[in-house]
mmCIF file of C-alpha atoms in Angstrom:
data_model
loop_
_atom_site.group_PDB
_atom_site.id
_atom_site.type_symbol
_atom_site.label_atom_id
_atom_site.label_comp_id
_atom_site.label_asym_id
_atom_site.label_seq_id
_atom_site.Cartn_x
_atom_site.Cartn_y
_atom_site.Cartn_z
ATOM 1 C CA UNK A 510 0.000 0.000 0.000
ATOM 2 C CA UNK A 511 0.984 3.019 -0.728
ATOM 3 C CA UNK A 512 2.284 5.354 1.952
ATOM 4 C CA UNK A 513 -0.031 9.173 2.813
ATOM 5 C CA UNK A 514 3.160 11.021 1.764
ATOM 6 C CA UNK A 515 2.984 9.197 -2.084
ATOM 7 C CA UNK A 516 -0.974 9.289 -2.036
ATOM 8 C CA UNK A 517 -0.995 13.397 -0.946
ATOM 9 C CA UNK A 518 1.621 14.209 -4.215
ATOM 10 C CA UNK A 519 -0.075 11.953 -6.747
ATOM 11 C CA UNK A 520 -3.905 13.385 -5.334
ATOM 12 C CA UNK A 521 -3.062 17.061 -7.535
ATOM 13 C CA UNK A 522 -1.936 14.602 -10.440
ATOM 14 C CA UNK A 523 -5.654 12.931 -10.790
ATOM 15 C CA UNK A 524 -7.090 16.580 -9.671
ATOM 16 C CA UNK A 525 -5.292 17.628 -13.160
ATOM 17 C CA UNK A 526 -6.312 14.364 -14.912
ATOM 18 C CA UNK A 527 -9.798 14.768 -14.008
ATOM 19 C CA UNK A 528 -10.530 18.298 -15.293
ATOM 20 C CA UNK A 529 -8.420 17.943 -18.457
ATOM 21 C CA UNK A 530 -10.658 15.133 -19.099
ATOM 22 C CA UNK A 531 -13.992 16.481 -17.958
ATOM 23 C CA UNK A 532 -12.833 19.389 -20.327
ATOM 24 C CA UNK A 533 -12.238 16.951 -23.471
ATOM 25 C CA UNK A 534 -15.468 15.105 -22.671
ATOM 26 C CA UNK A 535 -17.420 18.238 -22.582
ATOM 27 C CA UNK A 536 -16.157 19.103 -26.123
ATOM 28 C CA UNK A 537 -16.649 15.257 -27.469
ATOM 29 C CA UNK A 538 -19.728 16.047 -26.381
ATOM 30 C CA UNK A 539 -20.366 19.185 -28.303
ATOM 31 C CA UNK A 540 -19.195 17.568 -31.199
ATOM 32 C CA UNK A 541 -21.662 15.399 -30.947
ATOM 33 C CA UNK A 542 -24.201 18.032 -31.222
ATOM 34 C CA UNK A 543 -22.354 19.180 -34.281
ATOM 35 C CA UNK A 544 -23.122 15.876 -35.708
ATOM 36 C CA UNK A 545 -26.795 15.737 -35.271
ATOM 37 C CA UNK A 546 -26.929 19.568 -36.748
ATOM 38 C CA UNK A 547 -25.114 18.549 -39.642
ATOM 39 C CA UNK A 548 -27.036 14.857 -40.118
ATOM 40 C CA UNK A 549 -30.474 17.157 -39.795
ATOM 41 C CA UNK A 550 -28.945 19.937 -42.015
ATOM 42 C CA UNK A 551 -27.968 17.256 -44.828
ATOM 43 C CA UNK A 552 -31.730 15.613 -44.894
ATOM 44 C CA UNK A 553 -33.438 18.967 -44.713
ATOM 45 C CA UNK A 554 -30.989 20.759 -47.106
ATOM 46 C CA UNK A 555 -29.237 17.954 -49.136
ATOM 47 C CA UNK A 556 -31.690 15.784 -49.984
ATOM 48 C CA UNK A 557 -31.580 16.715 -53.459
ATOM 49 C CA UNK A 558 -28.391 15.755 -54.272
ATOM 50 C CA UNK A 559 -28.233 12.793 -51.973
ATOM 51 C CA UNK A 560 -31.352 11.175 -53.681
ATOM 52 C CA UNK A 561 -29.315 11.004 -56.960
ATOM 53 C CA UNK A 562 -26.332 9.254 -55.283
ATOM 54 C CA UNK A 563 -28.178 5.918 -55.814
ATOM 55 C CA UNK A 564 -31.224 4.528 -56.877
ATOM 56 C CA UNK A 565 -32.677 3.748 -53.273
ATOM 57 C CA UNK A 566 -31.347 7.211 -51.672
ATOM 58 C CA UNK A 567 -29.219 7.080 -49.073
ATOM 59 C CA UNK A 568 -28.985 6.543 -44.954
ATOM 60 C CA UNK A 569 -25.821 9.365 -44.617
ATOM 61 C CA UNK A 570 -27.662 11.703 -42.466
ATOM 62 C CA UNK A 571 -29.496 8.961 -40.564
ATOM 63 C CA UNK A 572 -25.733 7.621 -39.700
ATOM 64 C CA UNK A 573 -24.282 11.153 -38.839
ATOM 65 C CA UNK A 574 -27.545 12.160 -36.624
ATOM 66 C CA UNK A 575 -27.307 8.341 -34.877
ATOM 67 C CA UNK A 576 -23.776 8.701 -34.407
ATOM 68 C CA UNK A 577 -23.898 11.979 -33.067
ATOM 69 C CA UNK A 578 -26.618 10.730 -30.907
ATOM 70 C CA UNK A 579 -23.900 8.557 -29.110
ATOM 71 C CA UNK A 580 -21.369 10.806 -29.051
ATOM 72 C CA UNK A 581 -23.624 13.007 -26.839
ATOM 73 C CA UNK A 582 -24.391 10.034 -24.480
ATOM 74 C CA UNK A 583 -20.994 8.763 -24.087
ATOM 75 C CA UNK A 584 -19.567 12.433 -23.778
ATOM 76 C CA UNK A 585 -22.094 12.881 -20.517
ATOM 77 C CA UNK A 586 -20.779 9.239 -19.766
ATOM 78 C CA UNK A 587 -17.075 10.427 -19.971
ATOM 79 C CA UNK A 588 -18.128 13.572 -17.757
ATOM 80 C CA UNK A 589 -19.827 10.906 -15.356
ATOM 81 C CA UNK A 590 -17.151 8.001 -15.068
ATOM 82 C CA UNK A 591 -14.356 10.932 -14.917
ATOM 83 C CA UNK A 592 -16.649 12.471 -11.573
ATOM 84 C CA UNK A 593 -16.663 9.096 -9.937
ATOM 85 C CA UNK A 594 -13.513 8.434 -10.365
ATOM 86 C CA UNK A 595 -14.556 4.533 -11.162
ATOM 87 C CA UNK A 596 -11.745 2.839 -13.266
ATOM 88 C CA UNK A 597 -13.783 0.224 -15.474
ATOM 89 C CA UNK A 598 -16.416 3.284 -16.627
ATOM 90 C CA UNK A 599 -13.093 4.878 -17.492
ATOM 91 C CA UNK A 600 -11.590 2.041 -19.367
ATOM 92 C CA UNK A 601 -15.098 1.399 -21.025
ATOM 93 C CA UNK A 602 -15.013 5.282 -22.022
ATOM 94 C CA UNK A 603 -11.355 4.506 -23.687
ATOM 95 C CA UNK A 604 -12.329 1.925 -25.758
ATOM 96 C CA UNK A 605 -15.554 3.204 -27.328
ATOM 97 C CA UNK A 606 -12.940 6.802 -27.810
ATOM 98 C CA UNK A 607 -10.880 3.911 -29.626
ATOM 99 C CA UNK A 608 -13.741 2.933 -31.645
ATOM 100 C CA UNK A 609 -14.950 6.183 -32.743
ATOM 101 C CA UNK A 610 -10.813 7.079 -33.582
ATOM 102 C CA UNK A 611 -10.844 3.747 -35.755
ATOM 103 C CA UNK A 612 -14.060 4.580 -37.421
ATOM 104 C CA UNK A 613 -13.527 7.995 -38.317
ATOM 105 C CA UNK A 614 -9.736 7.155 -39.760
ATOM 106 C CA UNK A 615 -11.593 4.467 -41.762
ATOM 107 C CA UNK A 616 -13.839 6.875 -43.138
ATOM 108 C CA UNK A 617 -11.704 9.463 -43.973
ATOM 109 C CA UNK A 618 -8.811 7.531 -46.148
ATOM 110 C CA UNK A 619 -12.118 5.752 -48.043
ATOM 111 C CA UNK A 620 -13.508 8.963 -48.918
ATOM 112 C CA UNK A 621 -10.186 10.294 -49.797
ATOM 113 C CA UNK A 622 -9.326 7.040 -52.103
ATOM 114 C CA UNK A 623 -12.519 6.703 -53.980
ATOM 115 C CA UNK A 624 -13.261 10.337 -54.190
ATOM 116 C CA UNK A 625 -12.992 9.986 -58.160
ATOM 117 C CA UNK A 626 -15.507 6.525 -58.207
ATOM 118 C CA UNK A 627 -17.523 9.433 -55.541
ATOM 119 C CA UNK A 628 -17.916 11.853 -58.532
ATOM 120 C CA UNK A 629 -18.609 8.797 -61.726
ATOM 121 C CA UNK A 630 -21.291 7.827 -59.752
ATOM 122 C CA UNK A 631 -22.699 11.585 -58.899
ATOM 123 C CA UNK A 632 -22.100 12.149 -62.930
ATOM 124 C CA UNK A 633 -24.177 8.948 -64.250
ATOM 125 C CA UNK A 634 -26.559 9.134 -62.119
ATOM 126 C CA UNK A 635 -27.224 12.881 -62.615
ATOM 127 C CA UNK A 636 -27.019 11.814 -66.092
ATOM 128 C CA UNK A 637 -29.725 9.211 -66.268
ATOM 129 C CA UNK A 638 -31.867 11.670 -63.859
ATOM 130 C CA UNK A 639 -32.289 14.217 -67.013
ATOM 131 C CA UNK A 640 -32.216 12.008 -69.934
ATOM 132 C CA UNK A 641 -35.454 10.319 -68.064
ATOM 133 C CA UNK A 642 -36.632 13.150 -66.461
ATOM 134 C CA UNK A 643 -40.336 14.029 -66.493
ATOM 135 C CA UNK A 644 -40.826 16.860 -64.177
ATOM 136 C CA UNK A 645 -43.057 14.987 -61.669
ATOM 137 C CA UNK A 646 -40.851 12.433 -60.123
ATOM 138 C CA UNK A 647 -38.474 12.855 -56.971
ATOM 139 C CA UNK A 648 -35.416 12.723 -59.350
ATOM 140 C CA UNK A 649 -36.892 15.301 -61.993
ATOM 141 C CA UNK A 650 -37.362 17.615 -58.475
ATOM 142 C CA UNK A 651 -34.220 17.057 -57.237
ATOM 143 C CA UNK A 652 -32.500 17.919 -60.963
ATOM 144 C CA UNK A 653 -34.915 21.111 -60.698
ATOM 145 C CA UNK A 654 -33.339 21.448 -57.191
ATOM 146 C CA UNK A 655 -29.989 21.112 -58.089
ATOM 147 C CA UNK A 656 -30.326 23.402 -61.280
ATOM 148 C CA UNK A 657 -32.119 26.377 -59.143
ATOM 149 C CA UNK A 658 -30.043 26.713 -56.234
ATOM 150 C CA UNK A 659 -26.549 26.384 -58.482
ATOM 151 C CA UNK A 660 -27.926 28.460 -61.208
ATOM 152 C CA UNK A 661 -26.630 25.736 -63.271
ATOM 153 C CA UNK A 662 -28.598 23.585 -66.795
ATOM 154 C CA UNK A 663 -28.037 20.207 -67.813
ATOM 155 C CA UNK A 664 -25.060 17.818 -66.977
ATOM 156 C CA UNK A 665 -22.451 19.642 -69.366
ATOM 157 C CA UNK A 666 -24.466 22.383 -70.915
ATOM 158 C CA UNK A 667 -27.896 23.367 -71.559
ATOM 159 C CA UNK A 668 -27.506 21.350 -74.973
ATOM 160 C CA UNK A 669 -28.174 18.336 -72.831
ATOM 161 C CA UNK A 670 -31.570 18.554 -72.733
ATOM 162 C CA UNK A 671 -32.032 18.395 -76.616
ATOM 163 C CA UNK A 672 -31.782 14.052 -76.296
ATOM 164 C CA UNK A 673 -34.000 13.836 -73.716
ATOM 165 C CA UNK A 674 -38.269 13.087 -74.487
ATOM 166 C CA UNK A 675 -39.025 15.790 -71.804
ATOM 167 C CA UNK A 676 -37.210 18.589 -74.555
ATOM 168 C CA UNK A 677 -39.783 17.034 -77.525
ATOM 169 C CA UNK A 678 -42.414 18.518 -76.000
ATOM 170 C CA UNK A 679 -41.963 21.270 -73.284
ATOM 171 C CA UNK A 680 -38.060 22.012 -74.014
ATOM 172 C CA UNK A 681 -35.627 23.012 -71.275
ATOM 173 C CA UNK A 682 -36.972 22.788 -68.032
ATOM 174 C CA UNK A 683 -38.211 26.247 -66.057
ATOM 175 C CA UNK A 684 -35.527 25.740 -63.839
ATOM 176 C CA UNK A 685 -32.682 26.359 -66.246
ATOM 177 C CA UNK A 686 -34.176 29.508 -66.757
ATOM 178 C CA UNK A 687 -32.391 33.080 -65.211
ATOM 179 C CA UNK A 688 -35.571 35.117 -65.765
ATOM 180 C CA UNK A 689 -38.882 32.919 -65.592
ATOM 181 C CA UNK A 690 -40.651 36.067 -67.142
ATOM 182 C CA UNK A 691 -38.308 36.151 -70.545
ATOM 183 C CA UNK A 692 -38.136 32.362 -70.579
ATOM 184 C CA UNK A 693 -41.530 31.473 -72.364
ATOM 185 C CA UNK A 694 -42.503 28.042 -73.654
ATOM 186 C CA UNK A 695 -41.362 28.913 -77.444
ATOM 187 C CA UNK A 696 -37.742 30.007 -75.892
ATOM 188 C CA UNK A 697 -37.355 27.023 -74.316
ATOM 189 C CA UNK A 698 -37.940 25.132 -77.015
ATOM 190 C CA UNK A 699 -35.425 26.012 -79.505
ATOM 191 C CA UNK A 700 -31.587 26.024 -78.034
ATOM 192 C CA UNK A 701 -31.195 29.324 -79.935
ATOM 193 C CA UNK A 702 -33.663 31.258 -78.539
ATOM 194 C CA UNK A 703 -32.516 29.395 -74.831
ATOM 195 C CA UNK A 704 -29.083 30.122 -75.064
ATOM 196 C CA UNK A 705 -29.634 33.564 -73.418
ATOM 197 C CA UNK A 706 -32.439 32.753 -71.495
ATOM 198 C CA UNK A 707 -30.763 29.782 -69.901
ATOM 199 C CA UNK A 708 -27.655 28.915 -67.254
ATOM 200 C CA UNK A 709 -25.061 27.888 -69.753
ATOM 201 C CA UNK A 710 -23.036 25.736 -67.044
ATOM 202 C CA UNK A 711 -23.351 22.329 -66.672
ATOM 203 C CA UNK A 712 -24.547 21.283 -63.297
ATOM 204 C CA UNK A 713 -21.963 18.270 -63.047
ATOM 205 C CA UNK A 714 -19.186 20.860 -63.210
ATOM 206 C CA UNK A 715 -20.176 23.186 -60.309
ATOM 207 C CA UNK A 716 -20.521 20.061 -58.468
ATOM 208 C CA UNK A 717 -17.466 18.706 -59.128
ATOM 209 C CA UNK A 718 -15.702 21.573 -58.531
ATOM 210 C CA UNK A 719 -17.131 22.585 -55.072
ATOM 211 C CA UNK A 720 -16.335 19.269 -54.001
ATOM 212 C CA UNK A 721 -12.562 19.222 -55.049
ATOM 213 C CA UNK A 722 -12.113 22.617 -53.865
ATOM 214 C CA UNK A 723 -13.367 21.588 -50.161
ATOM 215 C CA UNK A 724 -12.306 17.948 -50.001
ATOM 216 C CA UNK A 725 -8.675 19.351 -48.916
ATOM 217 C CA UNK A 726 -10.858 20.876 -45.663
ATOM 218 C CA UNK A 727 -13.187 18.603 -45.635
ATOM 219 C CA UNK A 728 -10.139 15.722 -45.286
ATOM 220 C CA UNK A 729 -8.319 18.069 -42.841
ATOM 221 C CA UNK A 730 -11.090 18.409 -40.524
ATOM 222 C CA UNK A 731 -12.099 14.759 -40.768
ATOM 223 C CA UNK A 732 -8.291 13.650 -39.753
ATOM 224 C CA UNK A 733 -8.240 16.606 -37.152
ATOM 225 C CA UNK A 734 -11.234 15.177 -35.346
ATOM 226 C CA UNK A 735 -10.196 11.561 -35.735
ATOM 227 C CA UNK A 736 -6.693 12.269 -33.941
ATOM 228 C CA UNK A 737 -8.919 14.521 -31.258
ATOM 229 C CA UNK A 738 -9.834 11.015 -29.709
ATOM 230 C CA UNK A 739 -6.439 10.441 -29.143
ATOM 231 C CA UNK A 740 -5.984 12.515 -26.262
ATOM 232 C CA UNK A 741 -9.200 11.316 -24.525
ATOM 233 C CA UNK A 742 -8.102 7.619 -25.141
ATOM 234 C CA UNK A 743 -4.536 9.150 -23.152
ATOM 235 C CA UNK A 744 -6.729 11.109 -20.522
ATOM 236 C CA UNK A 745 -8.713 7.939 -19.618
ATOM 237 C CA UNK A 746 -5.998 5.771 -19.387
ATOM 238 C CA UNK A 747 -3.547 7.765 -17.460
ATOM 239 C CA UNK A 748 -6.388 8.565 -14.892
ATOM 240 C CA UNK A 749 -7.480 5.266 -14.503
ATOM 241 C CA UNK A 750 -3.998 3.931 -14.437
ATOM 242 C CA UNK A 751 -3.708 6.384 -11.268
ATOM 243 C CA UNK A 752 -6.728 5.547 -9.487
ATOM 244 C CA UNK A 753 -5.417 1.686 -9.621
ATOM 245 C CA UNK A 754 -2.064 2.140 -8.949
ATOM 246 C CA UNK A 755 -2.810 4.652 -6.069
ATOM 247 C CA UNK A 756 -5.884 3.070 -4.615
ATOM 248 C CA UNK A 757 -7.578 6.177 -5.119
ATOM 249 C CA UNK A 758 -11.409 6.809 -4.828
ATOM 250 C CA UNK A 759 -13.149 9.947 -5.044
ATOM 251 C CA UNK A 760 -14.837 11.210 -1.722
#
């Protein structure tokens, strides 16, 4: 057993320990709450593009918005076990840190890898949205979506829309149009009269373009937050390496 003298200089030790980590726990758990803003931003705000990442849509928000979810519980766990001072809530708090680390490092170097299979999917499937769209559909209101809020027309060009059976008989769609009031019916039916009465950009491009200009962030942030869990997993494990070495409980 250890002797008063050795337990009175290693008490300031945990006292440190246990506010640096009831610090980092309180900002795991605001990240958390980052998470479930972002998961409920990207299905409010997103779902226009994320509905023409695959046929069947896709569970991405649900996943950020359940993992954030955790995050918050486990952060008020952290906070908790670090209070008490109890060594397996500690440990048990270090290994889910772990799995959250390993996850998110996963995550990041796949999205990083297959960022160009990311974008051939976005562009054929973008692709096969116009050439069948029929302006009632969830795809036809996500391209109408997509076209609107980038100020963009077609996949390369406004020219797109001149193989499609949607162009045969109503022409480019309203929302390729800069001025709804100078963009009649007959305009939109001839790719002469259109070409000043439309967005001349292809959609696929401003896409493609925000997303390589941000991925370098996007990555940087990602890694940041990753390596973040690090120094809980070190927190944890020093503190509860203390409390079992000094036979120290919390009064």
């Amino acid at each position: 057993m250890s002797s008063p003298s050795r337990r009175l200089q290693t008490k300031p030790v945990i006292t440190c320990l246990k506010t640096f980590l009831i610090s980092y726990s309180l900002i795991f758990w605001f990240t958390g709450v980052i998470l479930l803003a972002v998961g409920v931003w990207g299905k409010v705000s997103l779902e226009a593009y994320i509905s023409l990442a695959t046929d069947k849509g896709t569970n991405a928000p649900y996943v950020l918005i359940g993992t954030g979810a955790v995050i918050v519980i486990f952060g008020l766990f952290g906070c908790f076990a670090t209070c008490r001072g109890s060594t397996w809530m500690l440990k048990l708090y270090a290994m889910f840190l772990t799995l959250v680390f390993l996850a998110e490092l996963v995550a990041g170097i796949s999205g990083f890898l297959f960022r160009h299979e990311i974008k051939a999917i976005f562009g054929e499937t973008y692709d096969q949205a116009v050439k069948q769209y029929d302006g009632l559909d969830k795809k036809s209101e996500a391209v109408d979506t997509i076209q609107m809020s980038l100020k963009c027309c077609g996949v390369k060009n406004y020219t797109d829309w001149s193989e499609t059976n949607y162009f045969k008989t109503n022409g480019i769609p309203s929302s390729c149009c800069k001025d709804p009031t100078n963009c009649t019916d007959e305009v939109r039916k001839s790719l002469e009269k259109a070409a000043g009465a439309v967005y001349s950009t292809g959609c696929f491009l401003l896409v493609t373009v925000v997303m390589e200009s941000n991925l370098g962030i996007i990555a940087g942030i990602s890694f940041g937050i990753a390596f973040f869990q690090l120094i809980g997993i070190f927190l944890a494990c020093c503190l509860s390496r203390y409390i079992t070495n000094n036979q120290y409980e919390m009064v």
